[in-house]
Coordinates of C-alpha atoms in Angstrom, one line a residue:
X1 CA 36.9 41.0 -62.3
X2 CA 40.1 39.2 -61.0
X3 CA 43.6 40.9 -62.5
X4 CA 46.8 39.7 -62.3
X5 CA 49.9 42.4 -62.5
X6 CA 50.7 41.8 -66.4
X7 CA 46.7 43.3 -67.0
X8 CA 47.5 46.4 -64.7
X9 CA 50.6 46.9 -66.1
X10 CA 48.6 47.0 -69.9
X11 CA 46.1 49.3 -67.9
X12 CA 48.9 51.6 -66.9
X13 CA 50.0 52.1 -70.7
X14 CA 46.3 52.4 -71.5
X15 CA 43.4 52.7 -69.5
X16 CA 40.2 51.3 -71.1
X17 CA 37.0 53.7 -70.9
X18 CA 34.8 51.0 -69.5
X19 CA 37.1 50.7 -66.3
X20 CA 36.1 52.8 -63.4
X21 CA 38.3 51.4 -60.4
X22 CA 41.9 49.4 -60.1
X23 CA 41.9 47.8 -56.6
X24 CA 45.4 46.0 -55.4
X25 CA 44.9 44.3 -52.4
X26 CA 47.0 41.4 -50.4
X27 CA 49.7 40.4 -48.0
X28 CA 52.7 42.0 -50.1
X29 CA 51.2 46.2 -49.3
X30 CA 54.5 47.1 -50.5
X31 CA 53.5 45.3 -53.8
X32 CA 50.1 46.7 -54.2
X33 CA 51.6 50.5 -53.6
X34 CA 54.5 50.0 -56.2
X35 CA 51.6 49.0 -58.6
X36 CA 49.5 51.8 -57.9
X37 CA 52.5 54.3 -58.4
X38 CA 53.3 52.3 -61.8
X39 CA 49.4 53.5 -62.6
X40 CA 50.0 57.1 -61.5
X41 CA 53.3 57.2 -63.7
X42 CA 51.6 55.6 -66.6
X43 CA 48.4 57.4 -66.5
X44 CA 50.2 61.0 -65.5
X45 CA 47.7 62.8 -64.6
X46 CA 47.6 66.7 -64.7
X47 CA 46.0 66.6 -61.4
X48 CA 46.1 63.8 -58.7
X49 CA 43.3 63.1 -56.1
X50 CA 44.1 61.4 -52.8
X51 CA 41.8 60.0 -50.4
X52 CA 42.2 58.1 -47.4
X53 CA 40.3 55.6 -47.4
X54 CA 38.7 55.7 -43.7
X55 CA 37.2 58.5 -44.6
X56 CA 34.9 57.0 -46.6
X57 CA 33.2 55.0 -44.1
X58 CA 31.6 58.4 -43.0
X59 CA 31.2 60.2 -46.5
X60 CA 31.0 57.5 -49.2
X61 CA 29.9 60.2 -51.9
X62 CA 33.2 61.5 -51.6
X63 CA 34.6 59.0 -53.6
X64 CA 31.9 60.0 -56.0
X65 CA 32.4 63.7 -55.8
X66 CA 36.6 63.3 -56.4
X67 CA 35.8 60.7 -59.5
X68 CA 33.4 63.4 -61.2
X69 CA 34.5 66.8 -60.4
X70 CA 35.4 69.1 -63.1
X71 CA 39.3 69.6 -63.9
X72 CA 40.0 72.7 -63.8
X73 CA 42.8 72.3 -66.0
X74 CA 41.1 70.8 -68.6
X75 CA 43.6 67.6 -68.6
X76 CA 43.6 64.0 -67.1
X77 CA 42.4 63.5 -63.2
X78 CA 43.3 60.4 -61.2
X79 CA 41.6 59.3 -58.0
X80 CA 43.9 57.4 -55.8
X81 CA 42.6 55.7 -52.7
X82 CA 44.8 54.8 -49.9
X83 CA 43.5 52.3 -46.9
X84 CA 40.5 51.2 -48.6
X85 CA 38.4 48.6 -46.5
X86 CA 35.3 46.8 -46.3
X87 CA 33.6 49.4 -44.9
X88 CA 34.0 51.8 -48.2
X89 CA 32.1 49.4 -50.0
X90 CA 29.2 51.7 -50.1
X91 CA 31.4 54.4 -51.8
X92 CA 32.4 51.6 -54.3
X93 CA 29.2 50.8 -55.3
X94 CA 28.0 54.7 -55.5
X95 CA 31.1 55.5 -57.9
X96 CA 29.8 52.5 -59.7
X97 CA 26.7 53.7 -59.9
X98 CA 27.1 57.3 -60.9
X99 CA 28.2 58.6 -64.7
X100 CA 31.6 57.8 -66.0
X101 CA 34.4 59.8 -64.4
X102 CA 38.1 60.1 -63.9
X103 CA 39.7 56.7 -63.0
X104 CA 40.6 55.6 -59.5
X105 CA 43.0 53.2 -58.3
X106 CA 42.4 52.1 -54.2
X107 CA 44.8 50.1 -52.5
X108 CA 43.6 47.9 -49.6
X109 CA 45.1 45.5 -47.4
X110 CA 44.9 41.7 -46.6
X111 CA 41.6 41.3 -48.1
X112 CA 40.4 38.0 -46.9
X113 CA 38.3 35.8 -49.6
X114 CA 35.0 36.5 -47.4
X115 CA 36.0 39.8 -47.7
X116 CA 32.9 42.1 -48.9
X117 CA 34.8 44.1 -51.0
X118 CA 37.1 41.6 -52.1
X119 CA 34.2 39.3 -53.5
X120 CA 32.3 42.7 -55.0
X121 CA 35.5 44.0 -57.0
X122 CA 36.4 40.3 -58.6
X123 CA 33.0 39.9 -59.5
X124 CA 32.2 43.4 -61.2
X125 CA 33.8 44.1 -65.0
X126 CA 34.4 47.6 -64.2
X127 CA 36.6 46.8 -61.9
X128 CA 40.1 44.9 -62.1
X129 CA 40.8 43.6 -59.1
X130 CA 44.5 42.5 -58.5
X131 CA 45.6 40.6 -55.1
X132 CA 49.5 40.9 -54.4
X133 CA 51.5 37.7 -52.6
X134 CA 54.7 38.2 -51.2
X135 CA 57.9 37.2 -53.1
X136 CA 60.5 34.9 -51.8
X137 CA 64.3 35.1 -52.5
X138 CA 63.4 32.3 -55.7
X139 CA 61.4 34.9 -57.0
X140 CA 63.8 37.5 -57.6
X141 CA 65.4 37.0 -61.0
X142 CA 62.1 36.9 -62.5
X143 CA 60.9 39.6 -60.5
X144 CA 63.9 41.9 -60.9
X145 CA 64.1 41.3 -64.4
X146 CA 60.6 42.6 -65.1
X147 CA 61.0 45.7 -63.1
X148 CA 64.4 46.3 -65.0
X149 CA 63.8 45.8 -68.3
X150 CA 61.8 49.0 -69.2
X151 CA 64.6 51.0 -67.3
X152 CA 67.5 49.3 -69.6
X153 CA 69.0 47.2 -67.2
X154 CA 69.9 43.4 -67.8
X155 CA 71.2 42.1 -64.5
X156 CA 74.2 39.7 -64.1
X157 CA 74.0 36.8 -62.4
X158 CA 73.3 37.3 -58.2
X159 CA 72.3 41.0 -58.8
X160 CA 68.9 40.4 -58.4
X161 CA 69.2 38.3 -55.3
X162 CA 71.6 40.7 -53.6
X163 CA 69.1 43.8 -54.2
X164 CA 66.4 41.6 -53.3
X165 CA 67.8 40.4 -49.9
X166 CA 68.9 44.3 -49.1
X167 CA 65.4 45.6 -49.6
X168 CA 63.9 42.6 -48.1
X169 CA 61.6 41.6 -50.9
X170 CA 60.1 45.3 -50.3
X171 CA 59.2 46.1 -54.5
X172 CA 59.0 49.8 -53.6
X173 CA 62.5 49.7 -52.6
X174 CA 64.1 47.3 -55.0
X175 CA 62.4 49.7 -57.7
X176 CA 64.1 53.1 -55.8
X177 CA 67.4 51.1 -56.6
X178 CA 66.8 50.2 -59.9
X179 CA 65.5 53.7 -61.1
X180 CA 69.1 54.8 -58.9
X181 CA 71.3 52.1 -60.8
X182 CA 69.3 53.4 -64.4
X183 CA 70.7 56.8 -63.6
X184 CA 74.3 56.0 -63.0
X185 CA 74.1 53.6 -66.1
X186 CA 72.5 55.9 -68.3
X187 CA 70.5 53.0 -69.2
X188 CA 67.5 53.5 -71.4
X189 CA 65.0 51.0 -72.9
X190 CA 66.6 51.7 -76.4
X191 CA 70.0 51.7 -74.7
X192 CA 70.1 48.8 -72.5
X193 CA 73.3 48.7 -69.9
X194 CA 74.5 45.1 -67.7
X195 CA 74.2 45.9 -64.1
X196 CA 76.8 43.4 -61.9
X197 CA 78.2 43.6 -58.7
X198 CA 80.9 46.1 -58.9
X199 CA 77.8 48.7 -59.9
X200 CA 76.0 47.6 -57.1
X201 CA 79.1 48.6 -54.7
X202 CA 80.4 51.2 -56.6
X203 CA 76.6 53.4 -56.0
X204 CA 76.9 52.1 -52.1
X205 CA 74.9 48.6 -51.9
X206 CA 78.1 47.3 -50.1
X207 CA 79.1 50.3 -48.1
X208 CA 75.0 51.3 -47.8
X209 CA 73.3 48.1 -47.4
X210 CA 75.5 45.0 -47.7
X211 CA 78.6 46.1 -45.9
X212 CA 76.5 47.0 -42.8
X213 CA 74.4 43.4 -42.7
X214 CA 78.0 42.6 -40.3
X215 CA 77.8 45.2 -37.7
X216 CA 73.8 44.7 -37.7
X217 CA 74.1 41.4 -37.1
X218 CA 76.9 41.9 -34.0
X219 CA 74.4 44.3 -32.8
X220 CA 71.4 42.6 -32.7
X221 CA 72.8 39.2 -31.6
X222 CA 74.7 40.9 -28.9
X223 CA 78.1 39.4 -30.3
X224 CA 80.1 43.0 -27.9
X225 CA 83.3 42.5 -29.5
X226 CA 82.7 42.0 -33.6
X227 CA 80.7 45.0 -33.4
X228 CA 83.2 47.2 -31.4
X229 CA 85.5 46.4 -34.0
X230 CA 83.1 46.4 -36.7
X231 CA 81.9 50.1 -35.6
X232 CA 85.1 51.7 -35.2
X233 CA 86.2 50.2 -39.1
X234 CA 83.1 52.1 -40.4
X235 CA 83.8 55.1 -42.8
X236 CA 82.7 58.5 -41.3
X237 CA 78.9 59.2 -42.2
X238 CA 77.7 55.9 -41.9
X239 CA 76.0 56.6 -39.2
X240 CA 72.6 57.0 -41.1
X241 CA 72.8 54.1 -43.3
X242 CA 73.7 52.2 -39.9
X243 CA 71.1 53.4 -38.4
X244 CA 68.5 53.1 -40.9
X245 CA 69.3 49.4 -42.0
X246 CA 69.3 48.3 -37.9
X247 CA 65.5 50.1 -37.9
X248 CA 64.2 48.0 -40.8
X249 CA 66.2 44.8 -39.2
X250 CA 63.9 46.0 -35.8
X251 CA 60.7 46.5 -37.6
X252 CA 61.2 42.8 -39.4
X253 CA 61.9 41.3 -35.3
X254 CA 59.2 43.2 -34.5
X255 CA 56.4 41.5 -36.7
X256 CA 58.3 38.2 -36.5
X257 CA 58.0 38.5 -32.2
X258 CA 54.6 38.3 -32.1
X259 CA 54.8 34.6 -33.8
X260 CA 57.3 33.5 -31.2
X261 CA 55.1 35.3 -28.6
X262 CA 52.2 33.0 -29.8
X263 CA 54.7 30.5 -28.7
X264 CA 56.2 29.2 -31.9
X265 CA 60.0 28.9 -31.6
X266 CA 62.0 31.0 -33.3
X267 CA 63.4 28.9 -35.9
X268 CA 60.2 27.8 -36.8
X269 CA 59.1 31.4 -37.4
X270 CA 62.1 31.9 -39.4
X271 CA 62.2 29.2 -41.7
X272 CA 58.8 30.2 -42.2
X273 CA 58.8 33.6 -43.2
X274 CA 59.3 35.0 -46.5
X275 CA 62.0 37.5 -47.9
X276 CA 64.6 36.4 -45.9
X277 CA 68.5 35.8 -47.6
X278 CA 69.3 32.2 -46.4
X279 CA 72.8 33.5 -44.8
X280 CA 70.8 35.7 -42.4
X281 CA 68.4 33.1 -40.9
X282 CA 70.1 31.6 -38.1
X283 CA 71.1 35.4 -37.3
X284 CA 67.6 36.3 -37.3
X285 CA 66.5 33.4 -35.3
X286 CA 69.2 34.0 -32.8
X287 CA 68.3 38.1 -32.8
X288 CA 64.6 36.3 -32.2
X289 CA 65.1 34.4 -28.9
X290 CA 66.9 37.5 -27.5
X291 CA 64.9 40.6 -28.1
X292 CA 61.3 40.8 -26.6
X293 CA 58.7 43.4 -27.6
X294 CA 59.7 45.8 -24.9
X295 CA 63.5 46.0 -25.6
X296 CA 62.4 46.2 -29.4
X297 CA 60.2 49.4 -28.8
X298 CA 63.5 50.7 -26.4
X299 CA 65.7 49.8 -29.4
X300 CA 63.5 51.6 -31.6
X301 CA 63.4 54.9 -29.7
X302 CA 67.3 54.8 -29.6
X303 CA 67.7 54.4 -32.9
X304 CA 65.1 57.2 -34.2
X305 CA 66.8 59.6 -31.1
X306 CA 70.5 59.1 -32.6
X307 CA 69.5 59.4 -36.2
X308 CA 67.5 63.0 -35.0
X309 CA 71.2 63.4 -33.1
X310 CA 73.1 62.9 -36.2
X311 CA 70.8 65.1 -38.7
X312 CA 71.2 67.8 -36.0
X313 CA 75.5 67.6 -35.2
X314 CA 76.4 66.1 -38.7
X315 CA 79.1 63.8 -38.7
X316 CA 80.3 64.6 -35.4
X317 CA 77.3 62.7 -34.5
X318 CA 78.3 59.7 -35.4
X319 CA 80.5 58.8 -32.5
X320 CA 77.8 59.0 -30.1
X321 CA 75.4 57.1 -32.4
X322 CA 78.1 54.4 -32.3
X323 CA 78.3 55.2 -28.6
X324 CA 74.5 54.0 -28.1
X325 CA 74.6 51.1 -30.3
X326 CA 77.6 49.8 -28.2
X327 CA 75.9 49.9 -25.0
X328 CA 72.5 48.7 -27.3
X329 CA 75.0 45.4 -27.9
X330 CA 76.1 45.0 -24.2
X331 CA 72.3 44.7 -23.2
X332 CA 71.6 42.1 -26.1
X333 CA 74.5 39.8 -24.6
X334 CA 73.1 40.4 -21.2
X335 CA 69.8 39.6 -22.5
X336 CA 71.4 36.4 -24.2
X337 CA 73.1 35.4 -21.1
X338 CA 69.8 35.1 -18.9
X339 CA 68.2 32.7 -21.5

């Protein structure tokens, strides 16, 4: 049967002994693994079960076996599946089959409408079946308020937009800083705390995230000189946070490449993607038109080589990192030059 997030999140609290699988599927994965994890914390099992998925396509009893083996604690068992597809639709329908056991939850990907699986889970009443869509900047008050509110937090006006836009709209993430920002609070459901802006740069969103969109966006838009000066403004040991934030920015130009490979122009693949702040679009569009596939993958294996570097020296390190994300700018301007 079809389930929205509001019915897993009353499954979480309790789970009813007719149910025998939770499947979260969609286009937001991030979504549909924070949900899951909300399940595992909510059920809190004694002993968790994982399975990947794949698997299943060669052994779908083992889905089965893991939902009806004995605990040999004598306490709660969860089944988690990770990866599910069409093609473990046979071990759906055997767990369906077979004697009540421990719960499961699966996540699966983009399952398309004429999906197999898809139309088996939103059809059968043992199962809830919940698709996730990705959230847009508009969406984060509501959404950040929701995952707040059991942690104690009431967020001030643009917090939920700035956390959003750092994590770009990734829930896992956003829910990371939350649970972080519910620590330094000591916010509690029965001792609810205002979360504003100078909390948000007093635990490092501005230093951590925020403060580094300006040297990420020098970088990738090979604009040499703002990010010499940027760089060498930097507090030591920034280096990681650096190097981490210009990763994700690389991974997000990666998946949006392939659009303006297909041979839409950037701006159009901007203005048409989701989770992105506003402020950033005509930087990512610009990033866009510069960096191809090749020099993306180059970038990438620079930036996971300095961050080894740095682990390794410490913050000696981070010169050299800064170093390689100089001469990293030099080829995007060269790069922007020959358009």
């Amino acid at each position: 049967m079809k389930a929205d997030p509001g019915r897993i999140a009353s499954i979480a609290r309790v789970w009813p002994p007719e149910l025998r699988l939770v499947l979260l599927f969609g286009p937001d994965d991030s979504a549909s693994r924070d949900l899951a994890g909300q399940l595992v914390a909510g059920i809190a099992p004694e002993t968790l079960t994982e399975i990947d998925g794949s698997s299943l396509k060669h052994d779908p009893q083992a889905l089965v076996a893991a939902a009806t083996s004995l605990s040999m604690f004598g306490g709660r068992e969860l089944v988690r599946v990770d990866g599910l597809d069409e093609a473990g639709l046979p071990a759906v329908e055997a767990l369906l089959s077979a004697p009540a056991g421990h719960p499961v939850v699966a996540v699966a990907g983009d399952l398309k409408a004429a999906n197999k699986l898809r139309q088996a889970a939103e059809k059968h009443a043992a199962i809830a079946a919940c698709a996730q869509y990705e959230a847009t900047l508009r969406d984060a008050p509501k959404l950040l308020a929701e995952m707040a509110a059991p942690l104690g937090l009431r967020l001030e006006r643009g917090v939920a937009e700035t956390l959003f836009a750092s994590a770009a709209g990734d829930r896992q993430v956003m829910r990371r800083e939350l649970e972080k920002y519910a620590l330094f609070k000591d916010s509690a459901a029965d001792n609810p705390q205002r979360l504003d802006a100078d909390d948000l740069a007093a635990l490092g969103i501005a230093s951590g995230e925020a403060e580094l969109f300006a040297p990420i966006a020098a970088i990738t838009t090979g604009d040499v000189a703002t990010a010499s000066d940027l760089l060498a403004r930097l507090p030591d040991g920034t280096a990681i946070p650096l190097l981490r934030g210009l990763e994700r920015r690389f991974v997000q130009l990666i998946a949006l490449r392939v659009e303006v490979d297909a041979g839409r122009s950037p701006d159009a693949v901007v203005e048409g993607a989701r989770a992105i702040f506003f402020k950033e679009k005509p930087i990512i569009a610009k990033a866009l038109a510069i960096w191809t596939q090749d020099r993306l993958r180059r970038a990438m294996g620079e930036i996971l080589a300095a961050e080894r570097a740095v682990k390794a020296s410490g913050g000696l390190a981070d010169v050299g990192a800064h170093a390689m994300l100089l001469a990293m700018t030099r080829r995007a301007a060269a790069a922007a030059r020959r358009r």
